[in-house]
Amino acid sequence: MTSKLGLKHIQEIAPYVGGRPISEVAREYGLDESKIIKLASNENPLGMPKSAHDAMLAAANDLGRYPDSNGFELKKVLSARLDVPADWITLGNGSNDILELAARAVAQFDDAIIFSRHAFAVYPLASQAVGARAVEVAPTPNYGHDLPAMLKATQSAGDKAKLVFVANPNNPTGSYLTPAEIESFLQAVPSNVVVVLDEAYNEYLAPEQRYDAIAWVKRFPNMILSRSFSKAYGLAGLRIGYGVAQPELTDLLNRIRQPFNVNSLAQAAAIASFQDHAFLQKGYEVNRAGYHQLVKAFDEMGLTYLPSAGNFVLVKVGEDDAAGARVNLVLLKRGIIVRPVGNYGLPQWLRISIGLPEENTAFINAFREILAK
Ligand code: PMP
């Protein structure tokens, strides 16, 4: 549809396409909702922790009032654990909010925003929304971020370069950057270019993959660390995430955020979830086991997949560019929702979010049958 209304760069945005909701798939294919398996949005298969559910219900008594716009209690808990002052923290309506605030705070029409091809779909959206030029950098051969190439692209954009998005682990490829790679990038990038390190899946990293991103926030005034409560903390439906940056950048984000961008239920649930170490640990273990379950099946089927540091796996389902959509449709009709990634430039692949053991088994069984045909 071409519109006479609005700005050209807004008209040109292709809206975000999320995983299909269970209710929608049930309606469309005449399926029983309770039997549908959704492995499409990198949600936590354990659901929301009980601790957070209880905290949320308690907070529900006060919904006639606005939330605490400054998120005092949640920032206190985050600040103590992360060892940064509370005024280094920005709460977001999902970490998505932080990504968009970053773009709006530092870039405008004709500026350049740099990110990797096959990285999170919101980077181009947030760039286009402010009229900036999205500079998409070709990935490494294994579909990871090519940070040296991203550095070159940033330098080539000169004064126009304002923002770089780096996802670790990346969605949808699951690729992982070592701390040494990230640190060299942060050291080399011009200090007037802001770097968002998007760690929405950070809690799924194996112990040997972990690193101290907060130490970088303390060293680099041009860095924003972004984290989510949607994945490992099980609160996707509540929409809450946070950014950590030094006061100069945090102050900018604070100026443009909506006054009450994070609702009170989300704040209460996040406090509980953040302190529920047993839930986090269980989620980690379920994810590890599910990852091995899926990749073992892919190995047996002789399929190519990308090693993933997140809670999802990208698997190649054919050589032609209709393969992902075709296999996805057959799975959908059988009540299994996964994510086709043609809009990420990966039409031969499907992204499978890691589920509970029985959900993974149901997917694997259907998948084997479909691919055998
Ligand atoms: N970053 C990445 C890499 C993601 O995959 C996602 C969710 N798909 C987000 C950020 C945003 O998540 P949320 O807004 O739910 O925190």
XYZ file of C-alpha atoms and ligand atoms in Angstrom:
389
model
C 0.000 0.000 0.000
C 1.375 3.405 -0.903
C 0.234 6.170 1.373
C 0.117 9.879 0.742
C 0.305 10.423 4.456
C 3.404 10.331 6.576
C 7.123 10.265 6.002
C 8.746 8.315 3.191
C 11.203 6.523 5.483
C 8.317 5.417 7.686
C 6.265 4.222 4.714
C 9.221 2.082 3.671
C 9.396 0.152 6.936
C 8.435 -3.520 6.677
C 6.597 -4.140 9.976
C 8.051 -6.622 12.468
C 6.732 -10.150 12.033
C 6.648 -12.107 15.284
C 6.066 -15.790 16.011
C 2.440 -16.708 15.368
C 0.237 -16.743 18.477
C -1.206 -20.136 19.473
C -4.804 -18.845 19.309
C -4.344 -17.569 15.747
C -2.888 -20.854 14.478
C -5.690 -22.784 16.207
C -8.332 -20.646 14.472
C -6.692 -20.771 11.080
C -6.092 -24.522 10.950
C -9.048 -25.669 13.069
C -6.776 -27.094 15.786
C -7.245 -27.613 19.509
C -5.328 -24.780 21.227
C -4.263 -26.988 24.111
C -2.448 -29.361 21.724
C -0.466 -26.716 19.869
C 3.270 -26.537 20.531
C 4.895 -23.139 20.145
C 8.635 -23.073 19.611
C 8.649 -19.780 17.742
C 9.427 -16.795 19.963
C 12.364 -17.807 22.161
C 10.121 -17.725 25.197
C 10.919 -19.604 28.391
C 9.294 -23.056 28.132
C 8.975 -23.127 31.946
C 6.688 -20.106 31.696
C 6.766 -17.431 34.360
C 8.355 -18.301 37.730
C 5.853 -18.794 40.554
C 7.733 -16.216 42.635
C 7.080 -13.612 39.938
C 3.479 -14.682 39.499
C 2.849 -14.210 43.226
C 4.571 -10.819 43.251
C 2.553 -9.747 40.232
C -0.746 -10.758 41.849
C 0.126 -8.780 44.959
C 0.936 -5.733 42.825
C -2.386 -6.132 41.004
C -4.164 -4.644 44.022
C -2.785 -1.232 43.209
C -3.461 -0.943 39.507
C -5.600 2.167 39.910
C -2.357 4.057 40.374
C 0.389 4.813 37.903
C 3.538 2.700 38.214
C 6.679 4.088 39.813
C 8.040 5.952 36.819
C 11.599 5.632 38.119
C 11.333 1.957 39.041
C 13.044 2.622 42.378
C 12.704 -0.862 43.896
C 13.714 -2.761 40.778
C 16.658 -0.462 40.092
C 17.778 -0.967 43.695
C 17.921 -4.740 43.202
C 19.598 -4.453 39.790
C 22.059 -1.866 41.038
C 23.144 -4.027 43.989
C 23.695 -7.136 41.876
C 25.275 -5.428 38.864
C 27.355 -3.131 41.028
C 26.434 0.092 39.242
C 24.637 3.153 40.636
C 20.863 3.183 40.066
C 21.196 6.235 37.826
C 23.103 4.098 35.323
C 19.995 1.979 34.714
C 17.121 2.567 32.293
C 14.068 0.351 32.480
C 12.377 -0.506 29.211
C 9.059 -1.856 27.997
C 10.939 -4.965 26.919
C 14.604 -4.566 26.038
C 13.218 -3.665 22.634
C 12.368 -0.289 24.169
C 16.039 0.242 25.088
C 17.129 -0.496 21.504
C 14.650 2.019 20.130
C 15.471 4.659 22.742
C 19.134 4.299 21.840
C 18.424 4.882 18.148
C 16.193 7.883 18.873
C 18.642 9.400 21.332
C 21.688 9.360 19.104
C 20.706 9.152 15.427
C 18.604 11.165 13.040
C 17.839 11.496 9.345
C 20.785 10.588 7.114
C 22.951 9.249 9.949
C 24.332 5.714 9.757
C 23.448 2.843 12.113
C 25.613 -0.236 11.726
C 24.726 -3.869 12.446
C 25.329 -7.355 11.100
C 23.274 -9.089 8.423
C 21.091 -11.831 9.948
C 20.986 -9.983 13.283
C 17.885 -9.055 15.281
C 15.110 -7.640 13.053
C 14.521 -4.627 15.278
C 17.903 -3.054 14.407
C 16.833 -2.118 10.864
C 13.370 -1.117 12.133
C 14.736 1.198 14.820
C 17.176 2.681 12.302
C 14.528 3.335 9.664
C 12.146 4.800 12.219
C 14.561 7.684 12.814
C 15.324 8.026 9.101
C 18.869 6.777 9.537
C 20.713 4.696 6.972
C 20.888 1.068 8.023
C 24.373 -0.210 7.222
C 24.148 -3.980 7.127
C 27.530 -5.700 7.305
C 28.087 -9.154 5.796
C 28.527 -11.833 8.459
C 31.413 -14.257 8.938
C 31.171 -17.557 6.996
C 29.558 -19.171 10.052
C 26.851 -16.477 10.197
C 28.355 -14.601 13.139
C 29.085 -10.882 13.527
C 32.225 -9.853 11.623
C 33.349 -7.200 14.090
C 36.459 -6.115 12.132
C 34.218 -5.551 9.081
C 31.677 -3.721 11.269
C 34.483 -1.507 12.547
C 35.546 -0.702 8.972
C 31.939 0.113 8.016
C 31.685 2.408 11.041
C 34.925 4.170 10.144
C 33.871 4.497 6.486
C 30.632 6.196 7.509
C 32.764 8.907 9.133
C 30.842 11.575 11.053
C 27.537 10.041 9.973
C 28.166 6.901 12.043
C 26.207 7.251 15.278
C 25.275 3.812 16.537
C 26.331 0.164 16.274
C 24.166 -2.735 17.413
C 26.028 -5.875 18.504
C 24.019 -8.909 19.653
C 25.721 -11.546 21.804
C 24.401 -14.195 21.479
C 22.771 -13.152 18.229
C 19.205 -13.937 17.238
C 18.373 -15.789 14.957
C 21.789 -17.362 14.285
C 22.758 -18.128 17.903
C 26.300 -16.958 17.165
C 28.624 -15.989 19.996
C 31.428 -13.433 20.198
C 34.304 -13.944 22.624
C 34.959 -11.213 25.198
C 38.336 -10.557 23.536
C 36.600 -9.826 20.210
C 34.075 -7.480 21.826
C 36.690 -5.688 23.866
C 38.925 -5.003 20.837
C 35.899 -3.644 19.031
C 34.955 -1.341 21.915
C 38.533 -0.063 22.104
C 38.767 0.613 18.381
C 35.351 2.136 17.672
C 35.370 5.976 17.598
C 34.369 7.278 21.026
C 31.557 9.429 19.572
C 29.800 6.339 18.192
C 27.458 4.598 20.619
C 27.659 0.811 20.856
C 24.625 -1.122 22.073
C 25.639 -4.570 23.305
C 22.369 -6.500 23.151
C 22.487 -9.372 25.630
C 18.862 -10.519 25.539
C 20.083 -14.149 25.782
C 23.042 -13.580 28.103
C 21.768 -15.855 30.870
C 21.924 -18.861 28.529
C 25.692 -18.602 28.065
C 27.670 -21.557 29.395
C 29.960 -20.780 32.350
C 33.064 -20.844 30.135
C 31.460 -18.327 27.734
C 30.634 -15.736 30.390
C 32.355 -12.366 30.728
C 31.972 -9.103 32.622
C 30.096 -6.668 30.365
C 29.513 -4.286 33.278
C 33.277 -3.693 33.475
C 33.073 -2.415 29.875
C 30.154 -0.116 30.720
C 32.386 1.382 33.414
C 35.259 1.854 30.972
C 33.410 2.998 27.866
C 31.076 6.022 28.184
C 29.752 5.292 24.667
C 28.374 1.841 25.509
C 24.838 0.748 26.390
C 24.338 -2.776 27.685
C 20.840 -4.098 27.014
C 19.272 -7.045 28.860
C 15.839 -8.662 28.878
C 13.440 -10.230 31.349
C 11.591 -11.938 28.481
C 13.769 -14.991 28.031
C 15.606 -16.612 30.946
C 13.471 -14.737 33.500
C 10.219 -15.911 31.904
C 8.378 -12.583 31.647
C 7.915 -12.086 27.880
C 4.240 -11.181 28.187
C 4.862 -8.449 30.742
C 7.343 -6.540 28.569
C 10.340 -5.539 30.637
C 14.057 -5.158 30.072
C 16.813 -2.781 31.085
C 19.769 -0.834 29.801
C 22.989 -0.050 31.676
C 25.134 2.912 30.654
C 27.067 5.754 32.224
C 24.958 8.752 33.384
C 25.477 10.859 30.235
C 23.813 8.278 27.977
C 21.331 7.102 30.602
C 20.165 10.682 31.027
C 19.511 10.938 27.281
C 17.440 7.747 27.253
C 15.505 8.962 30.266
C 14.588 12.205 28.510
C 12.819 10.494 25.637
C 11.243 7.456 27.251
C 7.511 7.496 27.964
C 6.876 8.721 31.526
C 5.459 5.349 32.636
C 7.053 3.014 30.110
C 7.202 -0.001 32.446
C 3.976 -1.086 34.141
C 3.730 -1.967 37.827
C 3.007 -5.681 37.299
C 6.158 -6.018 35.228
C 8.266 -4.185 37.805
C 7.010 -6.360 40.672
C 7.454 -9.577 38.702
C 10.955 -8.584 37.563
C 12.125 -7.980 41.140
C 10.984 -11.463 42.121
C 12.250 -13.175 38.996
C 15.667 -11.517 39.193
C 16.127 -12.966 42.668
C 14.797 -16.428 41.855
C 18.128 -18.163 41.316
C 16.593 -21.646 41.363
C 14.294 -20.736 38.449
C 17.160 -19.303 36.420
C 19.279 -22.386 37.033
C 16.471 -24.761 36.109
C 15.781 -22.803 32.917
C 19.454 -22.980 32.026
C 19.532 -26.743 32.493
C 16.303 -27.341 30.568
C 17.752 -25.249 27.756
C 21.072 -27.128 27.660
C 19.328 -30.503 27.651
C 16.847 -29.346 24.989
C 19.680 -28.030 22.822
C 21.418 -31.407 22.907
C 18.146 -33.194 22.213
C 17.506 -31.075 19.119
C 21.008 -31.101 17.662
C 21.341 -34.856 18.219
C 18.221 -35.328 16.115
C 19.521 -32.912 13.461
C 22.811 -34.842 13.375
C 20.948 -38.112 12.933
C 18.925 -36.575 10.128
C 22.099 -35.263 8.485
C 20.883 -31.674 8.665
C 23.039 -28.564 8.867
C 22.444 -26.375 11.915
C 24.284 -23.500 13.541
C 25.800 -24.024 16.994
C 23.739 -21.776 19.276
C 24.569 -19.961 22.492
C 20.924 -18.940 22.938
C 17.620 -20.728 23.597
C 16.943 -21.549 19.939
C 18.606 -23.336 17.012
C 18.696 -22.461 13.345
C 18.416 -25.511 11.101
C 18.642 -25.729 7.320
C 15.645 -27.515 5.836
C 16.399 -27.387 2.107
C 18.475 -25.856 -0.652
C 15.789 -23.838 -2.409
C 14.524 -20.476 -1.203
C 11.003 -21.773 -0.597
C 12.190 -24.541 1.759
C 11.728 -22.719 5.070
C 8.216 -21.516 4.240
C 7.216 -24.927 2.871
C 8.324 -26.977 5.878
C 6.943 -24.331 8.219
C 3.491 -24.633 6.665
C 3.385 -28.409 7.067
C 4.483 -28.071 10.708
C 1.825 -25.394 11.312
C -0.912 -27.661 9.993
C 0.244 -30.248 12.522
C 0.017 -27.711 15.312
C 3.728 -27.007 15.682
C 4.732 -23.375 15.449
C 8.369 -22.600 14.660
C 9.857 -19.505 13.042
C 10.552 -19.140 9.333
C 13.394 -16.662 8.885
C 13.046 -15.568 5.259
C 12.690 -11.992 6.484
C 16.150 -12.364 8.033
C 17.562 -13.301 4.628
C 17.596 -16.993 5.601
C 14.794 -18.566 3.517
C 16.307 -22.069 3.615
C 16.326 -22.213 7.390
C 13.907 -22.498 10.299
C 14.536 -21.232 13.814
C 13.393 -23.622 16.529
C 13.052 -22.247 20.052
C 14.126 -24.837 22.597
C 11.136 -26.224 24.498
C 10.407 -28.731 27.243
C 11.658 -32.292 26.530
C 8.208 -33.478 25.424
C 7.714 -30.443 23.178
C 11.099 -31.017 21.562
C 10.214 -34.689 21.047
C 6.887 -33.824 19.402
C 8.650 -31.375 17.116
C 11.438 -33.843 16.255
C 8.947 -36.626 15.437
C 6.881 -34.397 13.149
C 9.990 -32.894 11.590
C 11.502 -36.332 10.798
C 8.309 -37.444 9.114
C 7.947 -34.276 7.087
C 11.540 -34.219 5.879
C 11.457 -37.921 5.041
C 8.720 -37.224 2.482
N 17.312 -8.514 21.389
C 17.283 -9.691 20.776
C 18.544 -10.207 20.159
C 16.091 -10.418 20.706
O 16.048 -11.592 20.085
C 14.923 -9.902 21.323
C 13.601 -10.635 21.303
N 13.315 -11.400 20.256
C 15.010 -8.649 21.933
C 16.227 -7.989 21.965
C 13.834 -7.969 22.529
O 13.249 -8.694 23.541
P 12.309 -8.039 24.627
O 11.824 -6.743 24.080
O 11.222 -9.011 24.830
O 13.179 -7.828 25.828
